mmCIF file of C-alpha atoms in Angstrom:
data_model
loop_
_atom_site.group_PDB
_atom_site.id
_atom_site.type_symbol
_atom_site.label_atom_id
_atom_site.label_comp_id
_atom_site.label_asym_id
_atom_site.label_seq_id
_atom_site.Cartn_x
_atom_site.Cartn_y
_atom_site.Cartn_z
ATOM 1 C CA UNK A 9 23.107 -2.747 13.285
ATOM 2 C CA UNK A 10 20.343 -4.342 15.432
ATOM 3 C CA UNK A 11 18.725 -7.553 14.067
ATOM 4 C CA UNK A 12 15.586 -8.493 13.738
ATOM 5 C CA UNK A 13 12.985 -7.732 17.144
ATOM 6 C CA UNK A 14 10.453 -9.197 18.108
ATOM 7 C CA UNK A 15 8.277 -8.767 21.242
ATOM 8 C CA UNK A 16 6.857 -10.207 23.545
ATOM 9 C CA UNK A 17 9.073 -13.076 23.741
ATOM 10 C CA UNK A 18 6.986 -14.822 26.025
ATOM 11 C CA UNK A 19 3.147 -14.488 25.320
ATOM 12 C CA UNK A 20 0.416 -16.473 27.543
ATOM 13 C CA UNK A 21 -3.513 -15.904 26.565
ATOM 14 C CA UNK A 22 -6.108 -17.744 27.603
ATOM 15 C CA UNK A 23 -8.916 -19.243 25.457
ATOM 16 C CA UNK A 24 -10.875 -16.586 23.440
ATOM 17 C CA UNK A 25 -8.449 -13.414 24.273
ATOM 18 C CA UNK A 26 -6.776 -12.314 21.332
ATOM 19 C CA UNK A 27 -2.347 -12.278 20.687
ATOM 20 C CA UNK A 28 -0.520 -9.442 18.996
ATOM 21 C CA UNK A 29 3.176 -9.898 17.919
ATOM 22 C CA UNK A 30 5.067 -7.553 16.810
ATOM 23 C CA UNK A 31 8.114 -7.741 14.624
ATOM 24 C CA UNK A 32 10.528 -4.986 13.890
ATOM 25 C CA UNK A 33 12.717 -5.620 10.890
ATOM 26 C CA UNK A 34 16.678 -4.993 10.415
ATOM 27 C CA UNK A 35 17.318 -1.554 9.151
ATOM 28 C CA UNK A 36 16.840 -1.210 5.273
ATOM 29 C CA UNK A 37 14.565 -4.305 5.067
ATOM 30 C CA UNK A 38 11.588 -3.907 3.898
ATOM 31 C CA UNK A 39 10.187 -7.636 3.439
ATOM 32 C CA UNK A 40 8.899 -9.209 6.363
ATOM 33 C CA UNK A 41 7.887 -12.890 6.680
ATOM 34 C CA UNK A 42 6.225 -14.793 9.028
ATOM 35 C CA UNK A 43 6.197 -18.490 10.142
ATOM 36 C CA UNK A 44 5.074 -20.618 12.727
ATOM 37 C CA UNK A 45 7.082 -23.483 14.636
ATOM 38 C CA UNK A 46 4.753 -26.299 15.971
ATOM 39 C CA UNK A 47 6.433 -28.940 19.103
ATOM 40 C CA UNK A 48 8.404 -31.678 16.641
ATOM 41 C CA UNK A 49 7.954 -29.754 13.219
ATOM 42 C CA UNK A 50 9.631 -27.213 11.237
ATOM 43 C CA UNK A 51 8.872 -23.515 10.714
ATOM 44 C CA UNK A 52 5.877 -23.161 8.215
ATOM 45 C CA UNK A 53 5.142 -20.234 6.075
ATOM 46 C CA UNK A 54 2.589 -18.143 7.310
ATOM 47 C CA UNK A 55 2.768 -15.113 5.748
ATOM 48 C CA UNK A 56 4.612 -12.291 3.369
ATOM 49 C CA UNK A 57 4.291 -8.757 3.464
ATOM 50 C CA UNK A 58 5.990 -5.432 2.247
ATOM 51 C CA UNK A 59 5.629 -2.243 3.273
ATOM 52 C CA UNK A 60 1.557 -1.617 3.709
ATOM 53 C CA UNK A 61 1.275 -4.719 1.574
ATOM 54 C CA UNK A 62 0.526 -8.004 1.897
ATOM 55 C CA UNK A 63 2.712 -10.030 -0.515
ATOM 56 C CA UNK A 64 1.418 -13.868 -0.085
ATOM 57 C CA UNK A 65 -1.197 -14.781 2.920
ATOM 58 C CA UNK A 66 -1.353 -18.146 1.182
ATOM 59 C CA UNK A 67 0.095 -20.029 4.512
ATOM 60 C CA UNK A 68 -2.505 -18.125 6.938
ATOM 61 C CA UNK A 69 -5.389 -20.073 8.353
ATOM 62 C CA UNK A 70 -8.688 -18.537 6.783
ATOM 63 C CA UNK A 71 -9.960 -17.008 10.068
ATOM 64 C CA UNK A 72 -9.044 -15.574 13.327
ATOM 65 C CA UNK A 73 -4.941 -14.820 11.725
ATOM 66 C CA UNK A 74 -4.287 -11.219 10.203
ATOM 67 C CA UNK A 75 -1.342 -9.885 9.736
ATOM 68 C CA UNK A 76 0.003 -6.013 8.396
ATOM 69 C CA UNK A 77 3.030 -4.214 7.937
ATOM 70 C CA UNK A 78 2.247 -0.381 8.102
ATOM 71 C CA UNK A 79 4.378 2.477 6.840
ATOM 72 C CA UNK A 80 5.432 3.213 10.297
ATOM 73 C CA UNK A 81 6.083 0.772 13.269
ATOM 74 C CA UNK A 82 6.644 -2.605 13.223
ATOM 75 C CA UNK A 83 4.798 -5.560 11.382
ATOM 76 C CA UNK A 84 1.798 -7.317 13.425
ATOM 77 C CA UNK A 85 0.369 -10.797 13.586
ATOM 78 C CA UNK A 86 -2.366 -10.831 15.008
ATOM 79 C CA UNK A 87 -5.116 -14.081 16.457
ATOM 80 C CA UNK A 88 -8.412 -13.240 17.362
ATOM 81 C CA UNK A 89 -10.172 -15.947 19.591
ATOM 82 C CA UNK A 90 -7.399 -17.859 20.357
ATOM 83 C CA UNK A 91 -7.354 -21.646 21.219
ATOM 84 C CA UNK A 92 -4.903 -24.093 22.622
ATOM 85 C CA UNK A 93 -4.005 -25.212 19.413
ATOM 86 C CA UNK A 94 -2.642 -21.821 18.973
ATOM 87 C CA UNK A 95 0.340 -22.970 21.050
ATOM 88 C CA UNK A 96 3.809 -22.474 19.062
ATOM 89 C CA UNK A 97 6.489 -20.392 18.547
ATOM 90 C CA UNK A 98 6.037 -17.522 16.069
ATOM 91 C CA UNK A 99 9.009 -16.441 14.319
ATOM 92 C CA UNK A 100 9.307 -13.525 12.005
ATOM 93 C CA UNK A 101 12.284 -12.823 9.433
ATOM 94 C CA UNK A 102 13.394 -9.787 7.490
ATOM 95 C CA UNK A 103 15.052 -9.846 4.228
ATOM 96 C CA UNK A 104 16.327 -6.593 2.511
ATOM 97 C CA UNK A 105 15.347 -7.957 -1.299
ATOM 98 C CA UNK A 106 12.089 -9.459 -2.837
ATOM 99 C CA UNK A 107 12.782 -12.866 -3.362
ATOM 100 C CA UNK A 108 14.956 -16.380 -3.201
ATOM 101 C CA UNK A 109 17.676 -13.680 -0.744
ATOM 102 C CA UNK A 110 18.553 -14.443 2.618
ATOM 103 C CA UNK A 111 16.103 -13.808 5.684
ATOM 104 C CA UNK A 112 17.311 -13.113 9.104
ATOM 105 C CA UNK A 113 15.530 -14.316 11.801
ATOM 106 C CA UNK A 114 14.087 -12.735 15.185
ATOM 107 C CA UNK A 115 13.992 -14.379 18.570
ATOM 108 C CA UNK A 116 10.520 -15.650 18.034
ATOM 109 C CA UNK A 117 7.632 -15.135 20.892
ATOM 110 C CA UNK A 118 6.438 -18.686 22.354
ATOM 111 C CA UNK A 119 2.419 -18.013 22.536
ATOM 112 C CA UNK A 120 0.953 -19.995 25.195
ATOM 113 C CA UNK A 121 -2.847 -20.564 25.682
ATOM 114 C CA UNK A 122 -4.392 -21.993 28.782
ATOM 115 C CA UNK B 1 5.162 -27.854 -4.946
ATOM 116 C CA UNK B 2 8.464 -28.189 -3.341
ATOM 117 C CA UNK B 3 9.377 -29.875 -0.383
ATOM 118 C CA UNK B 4 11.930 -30.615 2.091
ATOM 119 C CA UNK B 5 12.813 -33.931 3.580
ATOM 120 C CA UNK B 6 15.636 -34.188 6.601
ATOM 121 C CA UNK B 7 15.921 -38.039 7.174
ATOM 122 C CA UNK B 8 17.313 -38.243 10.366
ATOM 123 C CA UNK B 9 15.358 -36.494 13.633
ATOM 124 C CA UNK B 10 18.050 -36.970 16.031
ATOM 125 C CA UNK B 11 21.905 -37.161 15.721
ATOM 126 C CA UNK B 12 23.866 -38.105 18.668
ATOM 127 C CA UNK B 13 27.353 -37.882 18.035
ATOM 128 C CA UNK B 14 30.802 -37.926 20.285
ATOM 129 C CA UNK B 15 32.859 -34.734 20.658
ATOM 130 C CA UNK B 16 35.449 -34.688 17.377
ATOM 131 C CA UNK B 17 33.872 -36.841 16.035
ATOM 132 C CA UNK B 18 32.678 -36.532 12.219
ATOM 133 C CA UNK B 19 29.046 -35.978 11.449
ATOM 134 C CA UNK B 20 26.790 -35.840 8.475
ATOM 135 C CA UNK B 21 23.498 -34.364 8.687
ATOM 136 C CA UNK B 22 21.185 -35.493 5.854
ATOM 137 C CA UNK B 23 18.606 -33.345 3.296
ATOM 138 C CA UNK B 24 16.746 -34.155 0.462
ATOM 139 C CA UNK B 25 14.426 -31.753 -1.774
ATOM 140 C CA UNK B 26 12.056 -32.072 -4.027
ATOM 141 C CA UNK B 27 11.368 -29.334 -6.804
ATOM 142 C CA UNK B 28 9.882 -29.389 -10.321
ATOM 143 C CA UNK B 29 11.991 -25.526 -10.402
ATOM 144 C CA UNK B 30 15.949 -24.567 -9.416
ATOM 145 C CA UNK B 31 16.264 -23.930 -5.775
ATOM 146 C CA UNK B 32 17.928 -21.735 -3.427
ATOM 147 C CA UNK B 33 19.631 -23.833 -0.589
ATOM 148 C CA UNK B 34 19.997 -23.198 3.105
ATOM 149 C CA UNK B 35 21.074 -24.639 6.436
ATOM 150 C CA UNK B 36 19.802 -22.903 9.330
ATOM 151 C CA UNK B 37 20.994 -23.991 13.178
ATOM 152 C CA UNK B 38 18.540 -22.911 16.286
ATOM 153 C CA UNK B 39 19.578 -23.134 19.660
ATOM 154 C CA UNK B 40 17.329 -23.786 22.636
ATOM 155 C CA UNK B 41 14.693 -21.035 22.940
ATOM 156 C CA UNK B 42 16.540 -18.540 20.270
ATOM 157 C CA UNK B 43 15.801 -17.494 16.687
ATOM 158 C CA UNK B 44 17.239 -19.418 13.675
ATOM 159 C CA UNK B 45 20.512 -18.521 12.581
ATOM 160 C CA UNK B 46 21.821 -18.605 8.802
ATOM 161 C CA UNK B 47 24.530 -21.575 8.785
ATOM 162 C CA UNK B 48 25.252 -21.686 4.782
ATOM 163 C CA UNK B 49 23.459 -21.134 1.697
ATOM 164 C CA UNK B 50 24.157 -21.990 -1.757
ATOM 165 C CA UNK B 51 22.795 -19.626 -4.736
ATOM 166 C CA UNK B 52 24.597 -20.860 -8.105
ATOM 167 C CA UNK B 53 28.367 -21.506 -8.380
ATOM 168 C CA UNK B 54 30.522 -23.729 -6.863
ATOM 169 C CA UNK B 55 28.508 -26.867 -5.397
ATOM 170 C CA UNK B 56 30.660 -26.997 -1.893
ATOM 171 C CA UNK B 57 29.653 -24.394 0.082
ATOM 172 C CA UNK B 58 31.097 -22.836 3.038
ATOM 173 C CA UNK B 59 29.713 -21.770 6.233
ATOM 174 C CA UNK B 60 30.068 -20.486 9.396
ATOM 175 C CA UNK B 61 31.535 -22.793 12.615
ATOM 176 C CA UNK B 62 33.549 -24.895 10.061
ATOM 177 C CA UNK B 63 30.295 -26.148 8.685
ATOM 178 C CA UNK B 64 30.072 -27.037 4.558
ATOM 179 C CA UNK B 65 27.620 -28.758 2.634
ATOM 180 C CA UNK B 66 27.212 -29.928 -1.013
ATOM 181 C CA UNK B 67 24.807 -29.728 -3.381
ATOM 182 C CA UNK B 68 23.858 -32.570 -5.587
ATOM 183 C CA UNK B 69 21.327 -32.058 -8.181
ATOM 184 C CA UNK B 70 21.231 -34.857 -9.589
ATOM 185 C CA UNK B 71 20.596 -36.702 -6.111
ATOM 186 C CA UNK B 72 18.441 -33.519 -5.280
ATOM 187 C CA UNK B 73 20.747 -33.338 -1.687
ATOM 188 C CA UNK B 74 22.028 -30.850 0.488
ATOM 189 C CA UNK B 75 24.033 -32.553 2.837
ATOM 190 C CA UNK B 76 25.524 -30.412 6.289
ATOM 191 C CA UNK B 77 29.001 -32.075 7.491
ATOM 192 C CA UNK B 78 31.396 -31.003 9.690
ATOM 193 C CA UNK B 79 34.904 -32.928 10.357
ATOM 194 C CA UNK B 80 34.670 -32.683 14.186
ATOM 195 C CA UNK B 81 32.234 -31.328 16.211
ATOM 196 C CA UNK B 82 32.268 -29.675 19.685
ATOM 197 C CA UNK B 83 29.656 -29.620 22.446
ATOM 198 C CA UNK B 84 28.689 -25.954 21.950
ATOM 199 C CA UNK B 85 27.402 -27.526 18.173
ATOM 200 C CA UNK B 86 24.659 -29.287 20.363
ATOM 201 C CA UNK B 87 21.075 -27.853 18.458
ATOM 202 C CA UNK B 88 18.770 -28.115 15.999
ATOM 203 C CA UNK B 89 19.405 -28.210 12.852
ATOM 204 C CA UNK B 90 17.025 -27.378 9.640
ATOM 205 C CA UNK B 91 17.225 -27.227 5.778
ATOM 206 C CA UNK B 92 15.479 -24.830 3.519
ATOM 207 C CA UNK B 93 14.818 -24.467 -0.319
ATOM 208 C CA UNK B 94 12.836 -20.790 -2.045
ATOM 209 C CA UNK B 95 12.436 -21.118 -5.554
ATOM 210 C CA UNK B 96 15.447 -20.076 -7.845
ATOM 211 C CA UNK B 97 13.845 -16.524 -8.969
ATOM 212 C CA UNK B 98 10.841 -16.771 -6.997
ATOM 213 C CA UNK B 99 8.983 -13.351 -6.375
ATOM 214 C CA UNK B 100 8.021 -14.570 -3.027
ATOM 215 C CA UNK B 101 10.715 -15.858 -1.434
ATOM 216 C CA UNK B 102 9.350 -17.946 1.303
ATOM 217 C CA UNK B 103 11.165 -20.661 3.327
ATOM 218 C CA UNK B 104 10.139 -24.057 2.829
ATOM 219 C CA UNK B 105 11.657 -26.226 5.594
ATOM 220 C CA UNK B 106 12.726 -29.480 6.934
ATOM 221 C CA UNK B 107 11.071 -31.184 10.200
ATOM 222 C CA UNK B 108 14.833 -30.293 11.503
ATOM 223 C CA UNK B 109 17.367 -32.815 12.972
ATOM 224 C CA UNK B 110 18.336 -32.664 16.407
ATOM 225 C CA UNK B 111 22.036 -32.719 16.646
ATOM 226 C CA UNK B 112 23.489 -33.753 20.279
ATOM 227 C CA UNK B 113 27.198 -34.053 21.208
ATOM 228 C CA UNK B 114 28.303 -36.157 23.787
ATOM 229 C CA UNK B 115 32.212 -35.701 25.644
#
């Protein structure tokens, strides 16, 4: 049973292009969350979806983030316009249950912007 | 709101040696627990959790931890570490019944074994 993907691992834009991750959940799961990992912090909440739903954006800066989790394929985050401050590690995480359950974790893909 | 609070940012610690890694919370709700451990440049991987039951939990790598509610802690030990335990570690609450379900985490504590 593959765990959670996530590609590209290793993302560099410059200033103004725009980033896609992708995130491809464990088999079965259907809840996808999103968080970002700053140098010399934690993981912060970005963002929650379900299946062609978007749960809880509440941790998604107002503009330039978007995120969606079609029927088919894999979940995107995307930033439009990026800037250096963009910088951090993305990780996404699957759970198979709405809710206070487990998540399991991807890789992550380190977005760099020069 | 609830928040997480992991007092000590790095650990260093000798090889089988004992070691104690530190977490607070703060929640106006019940809680769901969790350690996490991430290694250099990987994903995080689930150390422990606790859900209800039994307030010394288990994990994985001969890792426990305890809950204390009335001291709102979640404490990580281990009785003797090993070099290969060298990482970051980070500590997590969700809300007890939550329809979300997002992580709310710790700044992380960097553990480091020495031989």
């Amino acid at each position: 049973n593959a765990g959670v993907m996530q590609n590209p691992r290793h993302l560099v834009r410059r200033r103004g292009q725009e980033a896609r991750l992708r995130c491809s959940p464990m088999k079965g799961h259907s809840h996808v969350y999103w968080y970002r990992q700053l140098p010399e912090e934690g993981l912060k909440f970005m963002v929650y979806l379900q299946k062609e739903n978007i749960i809880d954006e509440s941790g998604m800066p107002k503009e330039r983030f978007s995120a969606e989790f079609p029927k088919e394929g894999p979940s995107i985050l995307r930033i439009q316009q990026v800037v250096r401050g963009d910088s951090a590690a993305y990780f996404c995480a699957s759970s198979p249950v709405r809710g206070g359950g487990e998540q399991y974790f991807g890789p992550g893909t380190r977005l760099t912007v020069t | 709101a609830q928040s997480v609070t992991q007092l000590d940012s790095q650990v260093p610690v000798f090889e089988e040696a004992p070691v104690e890694l530190r977490c607070n919370y703060s929640s106006s709700v019940s809680v769901y627990l969790f350690w996490y451990v991430q290694y250099p440049n990987q994903g995080l991987q689930l150390l422990l959790k606790y859900l209800s039951g039994s307030t010394l939990v288990k994990g994985i790598n001969g890792f426990e931890a305890e809950f204390n509610k009335s001291q709102t802690s979640f404490h990580l030990r281990k009785p003797s570490v090993h070099i290969s335990d060298t990482a970051e570690y980070f500590c997590a609450v969700t809300l007890y019944g939550g329809s979300q379900g997002n992580l709310i985490f710790g700044k992380g504590t960097k553990l480091s074994v020495k031989p």
